[in-house]
XYZ file of C-alpha atoms in Angstrom:
419
model
C -56.872 -127.744 -29.716
C -54.606 -129.559 -32.131
C -51.279 -131.355 -31.654
C -49.116 -133.700 -33.659
C -49.359 -136.343 -30.913
C -51.343 -136.718 -27.704
C -50.346 -139.081 -24.903
C -52.936 -140.160 -22.355
C -51.139 -140.676 -19.055
C -48.277 -138.938 -17.275
C -46.427 -141.913 -15.789
C -43.165 -143.471 -16.955
C -44.593 -144.884 -20.195
C -46.322 -141.653 -21.185
C -43.317 -139.498 -20.334
C -40.886 -141.728 -22.234
C -43.132 -141.569 -25.304
C -43.486 -137.819 -24.918
C -39.757 -137.254 -24.545
C -38.906 -139.088 -27.749
C -41.592 -137.276 -29.723
C -40.769 -133.845 -28.312
C -37.065 -134.362 -28.936
C -37.898 -135.126 -32.554
C -39.658 -131.751 -32.808
C -43.221 -133.030 -32.712
C -45.864 -130.848 -31.058
C -46.782 -133.196 -28.203
C -49.366 -133.055 -25.418
C -49.426 -135.259 -22.315
C -52.794 -135.425 -20.554
C -52.338 -136.636 -16.962
C -55.277 -137.412 -14.696
C -53.332 -136.728 -11.492
C -50.740 -138.590 -9.475
C -49.102 -141.449 -11.328
C -47.878 -144.715 -9.837
C -44.442 -143.081 -9.572
C -45.646 -141.352 -6.414
C -45.837 -144.815 -4.861
C -42.733 -146.375 -6.434
C -39.118 -146.778 -5.409
C -37.780 -144.680 -8.278
C -35.715 -147.646 -9.510
C -36.182 -149.176 -12.954
C -36.409 -152.953 -13.365
C -35.472 -154.815 -16.521
C -35.764 -158.472 -15.539
C -35.454 -159.973 -12.089
C -32.637 -162.323 -11.155
C -29.094 -162.259 -9.893
C -27.170 -161.987 -13.161
C -27.021 -159.557 -16.067
C -30.617 -159.082 -17.282
C -29.365 -157.934 -20.683
C -27.973 -161.413 -21.312
C -31.197 -163.085 -20.171
C -33.462 -160.785 -22.183
C -33.296 -162.519 -25.568
C -34.047 -165.973 -24.127
C -36.942 -164.419 -22.192
C -38.297 -162.839 -25.393
C -37.981 -166.122 -27.290
C -39.975 -167.957 -24.625
C -42.620 -165.197 -24.282
C -43.594 -164.240 -27.857
C -46.662 -162.235 -26.743
C -44.763 -160.232 -24.114
C -44.383 -156.448 -24.672
C -40.597 -156.908 -24.735
C -41.028 -159.202 -27.749
C -42.907 -156.438 -29.589
C -40.185 -153.933 -28.769
C -37.189 -156.152 -29.490
C -34.015 -156.843 -27.523
C -31.910 -153.983 -28.906
C -34.679 -151.408 -28.647
C -35.378 -152.302 -25.022
C -31.759 -151.515 -24.157
C -31.773 -148.342 -26.270
C -34.861 -147.106 -24.439
C -33.177 -147.520 -21.053
C -30.080 -145.650 -22.223
C -32.336 -142.898 -23.521
C -34.030 -142.681 -20.124
C -30.644 -142.310 -18.412
C -29.677 -139.548 -20.847
C -32.845 -137.529 -20.243
C -32.580 -137.920 -16.463
C -28.918 -136.886 -16.504
C -29.867 -133.735 -18.415
C -32.009 -132.792 -15.402
C -29.330 -133.637 -12.854
C -30.722 -137.059 -11.874
C -28.138 -139.823 -12.314
C -29.462 -143.358 -12.780
C -26.744 -145.964 -12.313
C -26.395 -149.640 -13.191
C -23.629 -152.222 -13.219
C -22.805 -155.373 -15.129
C -25.631 -157.173 -13.368
C -28.700 -156.387 -11.293
C -28.002 -154.700 -7.982
C -30.137 -154.920 -4.848
C -32.004 -151.882 -3.607
C -32.710 -151.616 0.104
C -36.451 -151.443 0.803
C -37.950 -149.552 3.783
C -38.582 -152.819 5.650
C -35.001 -154.024 5.219
C -35.399 -156.502 2.380
C -33.342 -156.437 -0.819
C -35.057 -155.919 -4.177
C -33.303 -156.847 -7.423
C -33.351 -154.008 -9.976
C -31.396 -152.605 -12.939
C -31.286 -148.785 -12.600
C -31.383 -146.713 -9.418
C -30.649 -143.078 -8.556
C -27.059 -142.763 -7.362
C -28.305 -141.452 -4.008
C -30.131 -144.697 -3.147
C -28.926 -147.328 -0.692
C -28.034 -150.367 -2.789
C -25.965 -153.521 -2.531
C -23.836 -154.035 -5.619
C -20.386 -155.342 -6.414
C -18.539 -153.247 -3.804
C -17.794 -154.614 -0.355
C -20.214 -153.761 2.438
C -18.979 -151.615 5.343
C -18.127 -153.167 8.704
C -20.672 -150.891 10.418
C -23.851 -149.295 9.111
C -26.162 -146.775 10.783
C -29.873 -146.759 9.936
C -31.362 -143.531 11.244
C -34.775 -141.940 11.059
C -36.344 -138.710 12.272
C -37.941 -138.932 15.698
C -41.676 -139.515 15.339
C -41.528 -140.456 11.638
C -43.760 -143.495 11.133
C -42.881 -144.513 7.586
C -39.385 -145.854 8.203
C -38.516 -148.014 11.212
C -34.755 -148.632 11.532
C -35.141 -151.470 14.048
C -37.406 -153.424 11.688
C -35.127 -152.771 8.712
C -32.057 -153.769 10.726
C -33.650 -157.027 11.910
C -34.506 -158.019 8.337
C -31.122 -156.958 6.966
C -29.359 -159.055 9.598
C -31.026 -162.124 8.078
C -29.439 -161.440 4.688
C -26.240 -163.374 4.042
C -24.527 -160.270 2.630
C -24.889 -158.491 5.990
C -23.678 -161.270 8.308
C -20.377 -159.492 8.918
C -21.905 -156.012 9.098
C -22.798 -154.441 12.451
C -26.044 -152.503 12.047
C -26.728 -149.544 14.324
C -30.073 -147.764 14.622
C -31.188 -144.440 16.014
C -33.472 -141.407 15.840
C -32.507 -137.869 14.845
C -34.097 -135.222 17.057
C -34.975 -131.956 15.367
C -36.931 -129.341 17.352
C -38.283 -127.952 14.071
C -40.379 -131.116 13.680
C -42.289 -130.518 16.906
C -45.168 -128.868 15.030
C -45.972 -132.208 13.379
C -46.591 -133.878 16.735
C -49.965 -132.133 16.918
C -51.136 -134.054 13.855
C -49.127 -137.239 13.256
C -51.214 -138.018 10.169
C -49.385 -135.146 8.417
C -45.953 -136.364 9.513
C -45.093 -137.851 6.132
C -42.006 -137.704 3.938
C -43.402 -134.904 1.769
C -44.244 -132.788 4.832
C -40.737 -133.179 6.238
C -39.239 -132.400 2.830
C -41.218 -129.164 2.581
C -39.924 -128.152 6.009
C -36.348 -128.952 4.989
C -36.817 -126.917 1.798
C -38.064 -123.913 3.808
C -35.348 -124.088 6.474
C -31.703 -125.101 6.153
C -31.501 -128.034 8.564
C -28.260 -129.564 7.276
C -26.192 -128.311 10.201
C -28.674 -129.758 12.724
C -28.908 -133.074 10.857
C -25.133 -133.402 10.684
C -24.872 -132.716 14.410
C -27.497 -135.369 15.178
C -25.816 -137.982 12.956
C -22.521 -137.346 14.732
C -24.279 -137.633 18.100
C -25.766 -141.044 17.226
C -22.377 -142.367 16.126
C -20.660 -141.086 19.268
C -23.404 -142.456 21.527
C -23.104 -145.891 19.887
C -19.446 -146.112 20.858
C -18.708 -147.734 17.486
C -16.849 -146.052 14.614
C -19.200 -145.732 11.639
C -18.839 -143.957 8.322
C -21.883 -145.254 6.407
C -25.362 -143.882 7.115
C -28.777 -144.563 5.572
C -31.618 -142.055 5.999
C -35.250 -142.097 4.843
C -35.854 -140.160 1.638
C -37.420 -137.038 3.117
C -34.782 -134.299 2.963
C -36.108 -132.390 -0.058
C -38.802 -132.465 -2.712
C -36.136 -131.680 -5.301
C -32.956 -133.490 -6.238
C -31.249 -134.602 -3.053
C -27.676 -134.990 -4.325
C -26.377 -131.548 -3.238
C -28.014 -131.909 0.181
C -26.478 -135.337 0.796
C -23.094 -134.056 -0.390
C -23.232 -131.268 2.183
C -24.172 -133.747 4.912
C -21.274 -135.995 3.893
C -18.889 -133.042 4.037
C -20.017 -132.113 7.557
C -20.100 -135.652 8.987
C -17.301 -137.413 7.099
C -19.768 -140.236 6.362
C -21.104 -141.761 3.183
C -24.844 -141.070 3.252
C -27.511 -142.736 1.157
C -31.309 -142.726 1.292
C -34.023 -145.360 1.213
C -37.511 -144.963 -0.222
C -40.178 -144.722 2.480
C -43.740 -145.919 2.533
C -45.853 -143.798 0.131
C -45.618 -141.066 -0.837
C -42.183 -141.945 -2.213
C -40.072 -138.860 -2.837
C -37.593 -140.844 -4.946
C -40.354 -141.837 -7.356
C -41.764 -138.308 -7.342
C -38.340 -136.881 -8.194
C -38.053 -139.241 -11.159
C -41.424 -138.117 -12.486
C -40.623 -134.439 -11.970
C -37.256 -134.791 -13.714
C -38.842 -136.442 -16.751
C -41.673 -133.915 -16.780
C -39.314 -130.937 -16.638
C -37.187 -132.449 -19.388
C -40.313 -132.914 -21.519
C -41.317 -129.280 -20.969
C -37.771 -128.113 -21.777
C -38.014 -129.921 -25.109
C -41.187 -127.994 -25.940
C -43.844 -130.428 -24.795
C -47.169 -129.484 -23.191
C -48.216 -131.189 -19.956
C -51.764 -130.913 -18.595
C -52.359 -132.077 -15.013
C -55.734 -133.253 -13.655
C -57.013 -133.661 -17.202
C -58.681 -137.072 -17.163
C -59.745 -138.248 -20.619
C -63.388 -139.319 -20.632
C -63.924 -140.409 -24.205
C -62.786 -140.268 -27.796
C -64.139 -139.309 -31.198
C -63.244 -141.967 -33.746
C -63.871 -142.347 -37.449
C -63.503 -145.950 -38.483
C -60.133 -147.237 -37.346
C -58.771 -143.751 -36.728
C -58.894 -141.662 -33.553
C -59.717 -138.034 -34.327
C -59.704 -136.475 -30.868
C -60.298 -136.778 -27.141
C -62.759 -135.319 -24.629
C -61.693 -134.587 -21.052
C -63.654 -134.158 -17.831
C -62.690 -130.469 -17.690
C -63.783 -129.597 -21.192
C -66.516 -131.771 -22.656
C -67.051 -129.226 -25.427
C -63.350 -129.148 -26.358
C -61.919 -131.772 -28.703
C -58.189 -132.410 -28.289
C -57.181 -133.390 -31.816
C -53.971 -135.012 -33.065
C -52.535 -137.175 -35.810
C -51.368 -139.884 -33.394
C -52.249 -141.005 -29.866
C -50.623 -143.123 -27.164
C -52.695 -144.886 -24.505
C -50.523 -144.956 -21.362
C -53.222 -144.804 -18.703
C -51.818 -147.522 -16.441
C -53.551 -150.526 -14.964
C -56.281 -150.862 -12.323
C -54.520 -148.596 -9.823
C -54.577 -145.666 -12.260
C -58.023 -146.561 -13.643
C -56.602 -147.327 -17.063
C -58.384 -150.651 -16.648
C -61.690 -151.149 -14.870
C -62.788 -154.340 -13.157
C -66.263 -155.707 -13.813
C -68.077 -158.737 -12.410
C -67.517 -160.795 -15.563
C -64.267 -159.289 -16.774
C -62.387 -156.057 -17.261
C -62.716 -153.148 -19.673
C -60.663 -150.313 -21.071
C -62.919 -147.282 -20.481
C -61.856 -144.734 -23.127
C -61.800 -146.661 -26.403
C -63.493 -149.945 -25.488
C -60.316 -151.723 -26.603
C -60.000 -155.495 -26.746
C -58.667 -156.827 -23.447
C -57.156 -160.044 -22.217
C -59.213 -161.254 -19.263
C -60.953 -164.303 -17.791
C -64.747 -164.476 -17.378
C -64.324 -166.704 -14.312
C -63.522 -164.210 -11.580
C -62.471 -166.941 -9.145
C -59.572 -167.688 -11.490
C -58.187 -164.136 -11.363
C -56.045 -164.619 -8.264
C -54.099 -167.342 -6.529
C -55.211 -168.611 -3.149
C -52.176 -167.275 -1.284
C -50.638 -163.808 -1.241
C -47.389 -164.841 -2.936
C -49.008 -167.201 -5.461
C -49.151 -166.357 -9.161
C -52.109 -164.025 -9.812
C -53.412 -164.248 -13.400
C -55.065 -160.803 -13.247
C -51.589 -159.260 -13.305
C -51.359 -160.279 -16.960
C -54.710 -158.756 -17.936
C -54.717 -155.701 -20.171
C -55.171 -154.193 -23.598
C -54.385 -156.266 -26.671
C -52.212 -154.811 -29.442
C -50.690 -155.857 -32.735
C -46.934 -156.246 -33.221
C -46.562 -152.471 -33.591
C -48.283 -151.832 -30.251
C -51.377 -150.504 -32.032
C -54.506 -150.961 -29.937
C -57.025 -153.572 -31.105
C -60.793 -153.106 -31.045
C -63.010 -155.821 -32.423
C -59.879 -157.579 -33.616
C -58.865 -154.639 -35.835
C -55.985 -152.318 -35.035
C -56.497 -148.576 -34.761
C -54.298 -146.946 -37.374
C -53.064 -144.139 -35.117
C -53.517 -145.340 -31.516
C -50.702 -147.111 -29.660
C -50.552 -148.532 -26.133
C -47.682 -148.505 -23.662
C -46.952 -149.369 -20.056
C -49.019 -151.268 -17.518
C -52.237 -150.976 -19.518
C -50.778 -153.698 -21.791
C -51.616 -157.388 -21.576
C -49.319 -160.437 -21.513
C -46.851 -159.539 -18.783
C -46.601 -159.799 -15.008
C -44.418 -156.985 -13.648
C -44.144 -158.451 -10.147
C -43.358 -162.029 -11.071
C -40.928 -161.067 -13.854
C -39.361 -158.015 -12.247
C -40.097 -156.096 -15.444
C -42.679 -153.436 -14.603
C -40.879 -150.138 -15.090
C -38.685 -151.610 -17.820
C -41.765 -152.476 -19.876
C -43.136 -148.969 -19.314
C -39.912 -147.323 -20.523
C -39.453 -149.650 -23.495
C -43.026 -149.601 -24.806
C -43.417 -145.846 -24.364
C -40.185 -145.264 -26.265
C -41.134 -147.792 -28.967
C -44.654 -146.418 -29.442
C -43.106 -143.015 -30.124
C -40.717 -144.670 -32.562
C -43.617 -146.168 -34.508
C -45.258 -142.761 -34.688
C -42.074 -141.159 -35.977
C -41.644 -143.987 -38.473
C -45.164 -143.481 -39.786
C -44.623 -139.817 -40.649
């Protein structure tokens, strides 16, 4: 099977590379091993952490981190890649919004996380004034969002000192079947039920009941993200029409429907542009000739060589098995690429949970064009993107998804430039 380009990995980095190549008319294949980290993410896109405008801080950050993936992409290209992501998502009906500075996304435990882009349906704190009263509601029996915990943590935030926070549970008889097996009472299960049955009328009635029972006027409501597997905008709009409230959603504990919707939107956009997406197709090895990759072997077809002119390695980090941990270091399992690591395993992590952990910066080494290095020599047609890369700490910097978007987009740009 032959393609112009093959991308290994179906997460944000792989999809952003695939979208740019497919849009340029290249015959492109994405080989995904299964669920990506998006199934466990918030669905927001970070650029750089902090309270101000990350676009203004980006160049100074690049200057002080010359080995960082952002430095290999460049200031202007990082911003172009994020605009491109917004354009592709909008084409699928998913609106990602930003402001003149980072906003704060509400987490399921009631903390505030600084980020750059979020779906317009998410509960965020930005430049607009907070309401006087806020209702945090969940579905009765749902274990992955606890309004009381979220409310207690929000009350400790200075921005919410003047905001009265109500909590409550929505009772839906249709959810009774889940009580027999609480381990299946997850956001995706509830969403499937909501997709099979129109529960908007019942939900609106329950929201109104909670507000009336509280005895406090309230027009702002936050619900867990579990109302549909698809895009939730139309469903929230109908709820708002019936209740007269502004309704937003918060990502739950995994699986995260907001992250899953982002992946599905990008995947469907890729397919609409003519791309080919293979699921559960884990790449096991590669056929190389000198510094050039000829093709790939997968676990489902060891006798089939997936051939292409160019390749992108976007397999993720340890979580996605793009990197493998060994007693004396780490390895990249497909190409045996050069990796940044530390032979002293005791030095991989800090002593406390919130310390700096050096292993977060481990990953594949590349040249300035994001071409993968092996034995100190760059492959001529293999690029790396996303969390498989070395020299950045997505948690400490608040840069994880931004690096994935930017490097995926830039890797595709190098491929197009090489043609």
